[in-house]
CSV table of C-alpha atoms and ligand atoms in Angstrom, one decimal:
chain,number,residue,atom,x,y,z
A,1,MET,CA,69.5,116.7,94.7
A,2,VAL,CA,70.0,116.7,98.5
A,3,LEU,CA,73.1,118.1,100.1
A,4,ILE,CA,74.4,117.5,103.6
A,5,GLU,CA,76.9,120.3,103.9
A,6,ASP,CA,79.0,119.8,100.7
A,7,PHE,CA,78.2,116.1,100.3
A,8,GLU,CA,75.6,115.1,97.7
A,9,TRP,CA,73.4,112.6,99.5
A,10,GLU,CA,71.3,109.8,98.1
A,11,ASP,CA,69.4,107.4,100.4
A,12,LEU,CA,68.4,104.2,98.7
A,13,GLU,CA,65.8,101.6,99.9
A,14,GLU,CA,67.8,98.4,99.3
A,15,VAL,CA,71.2,97.7,97.9
A,16,SER,CA,73.6,94.8,98.0
A,17,SER,CA,76.5,97.0,99.2
A,18,THR,CA,76.6,100.8,99.4
A,19,ASN,CA,80.3,100.6,98.5
A,20,ASP,CA,79.4,99.1,95.1
A,21,VAL,CA,76.8,101.8,94.4
A,22,ALA,CA,79.4,104.5,95.4
A,23,LYS,CA,82.0,102.9,93.2
A,24,GLU,CA,79.7,103.1,90.2
A,25,LYS,CA,78.8,106.7,91.0
A,26,SER,CA,82.5,107.6,91.1
A,27,LEU,CA,82.7,106.7,87.4
A,28,LEU,CA,80.3,109.6,86.6
A,29,TYR,CA,81.6,112.2,89.0
A,30,LYS,CA,84.5,114.6,89.4
A,31,ASN,CA,85.3,117.2,92.1
A,32,GLN,CA,82.1,116.3,94.0
A,33,LYS,CA,81.9,114.7,97.4
A,34,PHE,CA,79.0,112.4,97.7
A,35,VAL,CA,77.5,109.9,100.1
A,36,ILE,CA,75.2,106.9,99.5
A,37,THR,CA,73.2,105.4,102.3
A,38,ALA,CA,70.7,102.6,102.2
A,39,GLN,CA,67.9,101.5,104.5
A,40,LYS,CA,68.7,97.9,103.8
A,41,GLN,CA,72.0,96.3,102.8
A,42,THR,CA,71.8,92.7,101.8
A,43,ASN,CA,75.4,91.8,101.0
A,44,GLY,CA,77.5,94.1,103.0
A,45,ARG,CA,81.3,93.6,103.0
A,46,GLY,CA,83.7,93.9,105.9
A,47,ARG,CA,87.5,94.1,105.9
A,48,ARG,CA,89.6,91.2,104.8
A,49,GLY,CA,86.8,89.4,103.0
A,50,ARG,CA,84.4,89.2,105.9
A,51,ASP,CA,80.6,89.9,105.8
A,52,TRP,CA,79.0,92.9,107.4
A,53,ILE,CA,75.6,92.0,108.8
A,54,GLY,CA,73.0,94.5,107.8
A,55,LEU,CA,70.7,94.8,110.7
A,56,GLU,CA,67.6,97.0,110.5
A,57,GLY,CA,67.9,100.6,111.6
A,58,ASN,CA,71.7,100.7,111.4
A,59,LEU,CA,73.7,103.1,109.2
A,60,PHE,CA,75.2,101.8,106.0
A,61,ALA,CA,77.0,104.7,104.3
A,62,SER,CA,79.6,105.0,101.6
A,63,PHE,CA,81.4,108.3,101.0
A,64,GLY,CA,83.0,109.1,97.7
A,65,LEU,CA,85.7,111.8,97.8
A,66,GLU,CA,89.0,112.4,96.1
A,67,VAL,CA,92.1,111.6,98.2
A,68,GLU,CA,95.6,111.1,96.9
A,69,LEU,CA,96.6,107.5,97.4
A,70,ARG,CA,99.8,108.4,99.3
A,71,TYR,CA,97.6,110.0,102.0
A,72,LEU,CA,95.4,106.9,102.5
A,73,GLY,CA,96.8,105.9,105.8
A,74,GLN,CA,96.4,109.4,107.3
A,75,PHE,CA,92.9,109.7,105.9
A,76,SER,CA,92.0,106.4,107.5
A,77,ILE,CA,93.0,107.7,110.9
A,78,LEU,CA,91.1,111.0,110.2
A,79,ILE,CA,87.9,109.0,109.5
A,80,SER,CA,88.3,106.9,112.6
A,81,LEU,CA,88.9,110.0,114.8
A,82,SER,CA,85.8,111.7,113.3
A,83,LEU,CA,83.7,108.7,114.1
A,84,PHE,CA,85.1,108.7,117.7
A,85,GLU,CA,84.3,112.4,118.1
A,86,THR,CA,80.8,111.9,116.7
A,87,ILE,CA,80.0,109.4,119.4
A,88,LYS,CA,81.5,111.7,122.1
A,89,LYS,CA,79.1,114.4,120.9
A,90,TYR,CA,76.2,112.3,122.2
A,91,ASP,CA,77.7,112.1,125.6
A,92,GLU,CA,81.3,112.9,126.7
A,93,LYS,CA,81.2,110.1,129.2
A,94,ILE,CA,80.7,107.2,126.7
A,95,ASN,CA,83.5,104.7,127.0
A,96,VAL,CA,84.5,104.9,123.3
A,97,GLN,CA,87.9,104.0,121.8
A,98,THR,CA,89.5,104.1,118.4
A,99,LYS,CA,91.0,100.8,117.4
A,100,TRP,CA,93.7,100.2,114.8
A,101,PRO,CA,93.3,100.4,111.9
A,102,ASN,CA,90.0,102.3,112.0
A,103,ASP,CA,87.3,100.6,114.0
A,104,ILE,CA,85.4,102.1,116.9
A,105,LEU,CA,84.7,100.3,120.2
A,106,ILE,CA,82.1,101.1,122.8
A,107,ASP,CA,82.7,99.4,126.1
A,108,GLU,CA,85.5,97.4,124.3
A,109,LYS,CA,83.0,96.0,121.8
A,110,LYS,CA,82.9,96.8,118.1
A,111,ALA,CA,80.3,99.4,117.2
A,112,ILE,CA,81.6,100.8,113.9
A,113,GLY,CA,83.6,99.3,111.1
A,114,VAL,CA,85.2,101.0,108.1
A,115,LEU,CA,86.0,99.6,104.7
A,116,LEU,CA,88.2,101.6,102.4
A,117,GLU,CA,88.1,100.8,98.7
A,118,LYS,CA,89.3,102.4,95.6
A,119,GLY,CA,86.9,104.2,93.3
A,120,GLU,CA,87.4,105.7,89.8
A,121,GLY,CA,90.4,108.0,89.4
A,122,ASP,CA,91.3,109.5,92.7
A,123,TYR,CA,88.0,108.7,94.3
A,124,LEU,CA,88.3,106.9,97.6
A,125,ILE,CA,85.2,105.0,98.8
A,126,VAL,CA,84.8,105.1,102.5
A,127,GLY,CA,82.2,102.5,103.7
A,128,ILE,CA,81.0,102.9,107.2
A,129,GLY,CA,78.8,100.6,109.1
A,130,VAL,CA,77.5,102.0,112.4
A,131,ASN,CA,75.5,99.9,114.9
A,132,ILE,CA,72.8,102.5,115.8
A,133,CYS,CA,70.1,100.4,117.3
A,134,ASN,CA,71.1,96.8,116.6
A,135,SER,CA,74.2,94.7,117.2
A,136,PRO,CA,74.8,91.2,115.9
A,137,LYS,CA,74.8,88.7,118.7
A,138,ASN,CA,76.6,85.8,117.0
A,139,GLU,CA,79.1,83.6,118.7
A,140,ASN,CA,81.2,83.4,115.5
A,141,LEU,CA,82.0,87.1,115.4
A,142,LEU,CA,85.6,88.0,115.4
A,143,TYR,CA,84.9,90.8,118.0
A,144,GLU,CA,81.9,91.1,120.3
A,145,ALA,CA,79.6,93.8,119.0
A,146,SER,CA,77.7,96.7,120.6
A,147,SER,CA,75.4,99.5,119.4
A,148,LEU,CA,74.5,103.0,120.5
A,149,LYS,CA,71.2,101.7,121.7
A,150,ASP,CA,73.0,99.1,123.9
A,151,ILE,CA,74.4,102.1,125.9
A,152,ASN,CA,71.0,103.9,125.9
A,153,ILE,CA,71.8,106.5,123.3
A,154,GLN,CA,68.7,107.0,121.3
A,155,THR,CA,69.4,108.3,117.8
A,156,ASP,CA,68.8,107.3,114.2
A,157,ARG,CA,71.0,106.7,111.2
A,158,ILE,CA,70.4,110.0,109.5
A,159,SER,CA,71.0,112.1,112.7
A,160,PHE,CA,74.3,110.2,113.2
A,161,LEU,CA,75.2,110.8,109.5
A,162,GLU,CA,74.6,114.5,109.7
A,163,LYS,CA,76.6,114.8,112.9
A,164,TYR,CA,79.4,112.7,111.4
A,165,ILE,CA,79.6,114.8,108.2
A,166,ASN,CA,80.0,118.0,110.2
A,167,ILE,CA,82.9,116.6,112.2
A,168,PHE,CA,84.4,114.8,109.2
A,169,ASN,CA,84.5,118.1,107.3
A,170,GLN,CA,86.0,120.0,110.2
A,171,ASN,CA,88.8,117.4,110.5
A,172,ILE,CA,89.4,117.5,106.8
A,173,ASN,CA,89.8,121.3,107.0
A,174,HIS,CA,92.0,121.0,110.0
A,175,TRP,CA,94.2,118.4,108.2
A,176,ASN,CA,94.5,120.6,105.1
A,177,GLU,CA,95.5,123.5,107.2
A,178,PHE,CA,97.7,122.0,109.9
A,179,GLY,CA,98.6,118.5,108.7
A,180,PHE,CA,98.3,115.1,110.4
A,181,GLU,CA,100.2,115.4,113.7
A,182,ILE,CA,97.4,116.8,116.0
A,183,LEU,CA,94.8,114.5,114.5
A,184,LYS,CA,97.2,111.5,115.1
A,185,GLN,CA,97.8,112.5,118.7
A,186,LYS,CA,94.0,112.8,119.4
A,187,TRP,CA,93.5,109.4,117.8
A,188,LEU,CA,96.3,107.8,119.8
A,189,LYS,CA,95.1,109.3,123.1
A,190,ASN,CA,92.0,107.2,122.8
A,191,VAL,CA,93.3,104.1,121.1
A,192,TYR,CA,92.7,100.6,122.3
A,193,GLY,CA,95.8,98.7,123.4
A,194,LEU,CA,98.5,101.3,123.3
A,195,ASN,CA,101.6,100.2,125.1
A,196,GLU,CA,100.0,96.9,125.8
A,197,LYS,CA,100.8,93.4,124.6
A,198,ILE,CA,98.8,92.6,121.5
A,199,VAL,CA,98.6,89.8,119.0
A,200,VAL,CA,98.3,90.7,115.3
A,201,ASN,CA,96.6,88.3,113.0
A,202,MET,CA,97.8,88.8,109.4
A,203,GLU,CA,97.1,87.0,106.2
A,204,ASN,CA,99.7,84.2,106.8
A,205,GLU,CA,101.2,85.1,110.1
A,206,LYS,CA,100.4,85.8,113.7
A,207,ILE,CA,102.8,87.9,115.8
A,208,GLU,CA,102.9,89.2,119.3
A,209,GLY,CA,104.4,92.4,120.6
A,210,ILE,CA,103.7,95.8,122.3
A,211,PHE,CA,101.7,98.3,120.4
A,212,ARG,CA,104.0,101.4,120.6
A,213,ASP,CA,102.7,103.9,118.1
A,214,ILE,CA,101.6,104.6,114.6
A,215,ASP,CA,103.7,106.4,112.0
A,216,ASP,CA,102.7,109.1,109.6
A,217,ASN,CA,101.1,106.6,107.2
A,218,GLY,CA,98.9,105.1,109.9
A,219,THR,CA,101.1,102.0,110.0
A,220,LEU,CA,101.1,100.3,113.4
A,221,LEU,CA,104.5,100.1,115.1
A,222,LEU,CA,104.9,96.8,117.0
A,223,GLU,CA,107.8,96.3,119.4
A,224,LEU,CA,108.9,92.6,119.3
A,225,LYS,CA,110.4,90.7,122.1
A,226,ASP,CA,114.0,91.5,121.0
A,227,GLY,CA,113.2,95.2,120.9
A,228,VAL,CA,113.0,95.4,117.1
A,229,VAL,CA,110.1,97.5,115.9
A,230,ARG,CA,108.1,96.0,113.1
A,231,LYS,CA,105.8,97.9,110.8
A,232,ILE,CA,102.3,96.4,110.5
A,233,TYR,CA,100.4,97.5,107.4
A,234,ALA,CA,97.3,95.3,107.7
A,235,GLY,CA,95.8,92.9,110.2
A,236,ASP,CA,93.5,92.3,113.1
A,237,ILE,CA,94.7,93.1,116.5
A,238,PHE,CA,93.7,91.6,119.9
A,239,LEU,CA,94.8,92.4,123.4
A,240,MET,CA,96.7,89.6,125.0
A,241,LYS,CA,95.1,88.8,128.3
A,242,GLU,CA,97.8,87.7,130.7
A,243,LYS,CA,97.2,84.4,132.3
A,244,ARG,CA,97.3,84.6,136.1
B,301,BTN,C1,84.8,96.0,108.9
B,301,BTN,O1,84.9,96.4,110.1
B,301,BTN,O2,85.1,94.9,108.6
B,301,BTN,C2,84.3,97.0,107.9
B,301,BTN,C3,82.8,97.0,107.8
B,301,BTN,C4,82.2,98.0,106.8
B,301,BTN,C5,80.8,97.9,106.6
B,301,BTN,C6,80.2,99.0,105.8
B,301,BTN,S1,78.5,99.1,105.8
B,301,BTN,C7,78.5,100.3,104.5
B,301,BTN,C8,79.6,99.8,103.5
B,301,BTN,N1,79.1,98.9,102.6
B,301,BTN,C9,79.7,97.7,102.7
B,301,BTN,O3,79.4,96.7,102.0
B,301,BTN,N2,80.6,97.7,103.7
B,301,BTN,C10,80.6,99.0,104.3
């Protein structure tokens, strides 16, 4: 058994989705953090029923750890902040941003996506796709994509994983000791679209407003035209470019 810090790590050659493998594993485990990675992922899932394209050399990782459901929103922000900080470790000058709910942008293009799913018992499955050396160039993408290689950062999926686990663990310890507020402020400081006009695409609705804040559940607070603040629990956000 291989450990990266306190995560039991298994690297598989080819899977359909690392999240599925992690879910199965959560049936057999208790009180053990683990992470599954795969060199090839053939049927990766994204948020809201989308596909995640599994390009060679990129990181496909699914973490299994026990988190109480009521802290899911806070934990989602903690994950996103940890990914942000991992990228900054390569070079402080990289133009990286967090994006609600938990994506990571490099030069305003999506470089990392996170898919949270429920495992067995209290296990949360945290699926992370990181564009290490390849980014899909497809006109049908919801967001333009970038990779670390696109900005001349040479690394590989395992080095990134090790760096990430180190920062992730530090943030978990910080959260356990001091709570959510400091992590939330760090995440907000670097978030895409704060205090700007955005449009939120939800399942059956599209609304516009100003992205004002997130609350202690990671819920987005959107100020509508009439000043009313609406809570957004799920959706895709886009900046509204003013027409000149
Ligand atoms: C998104 O932004 O839509 C989330 C993408 C999450 C992709 C990762 S890759 C590893 C894990 N396995 C999956 O099938 N999906 C996640």
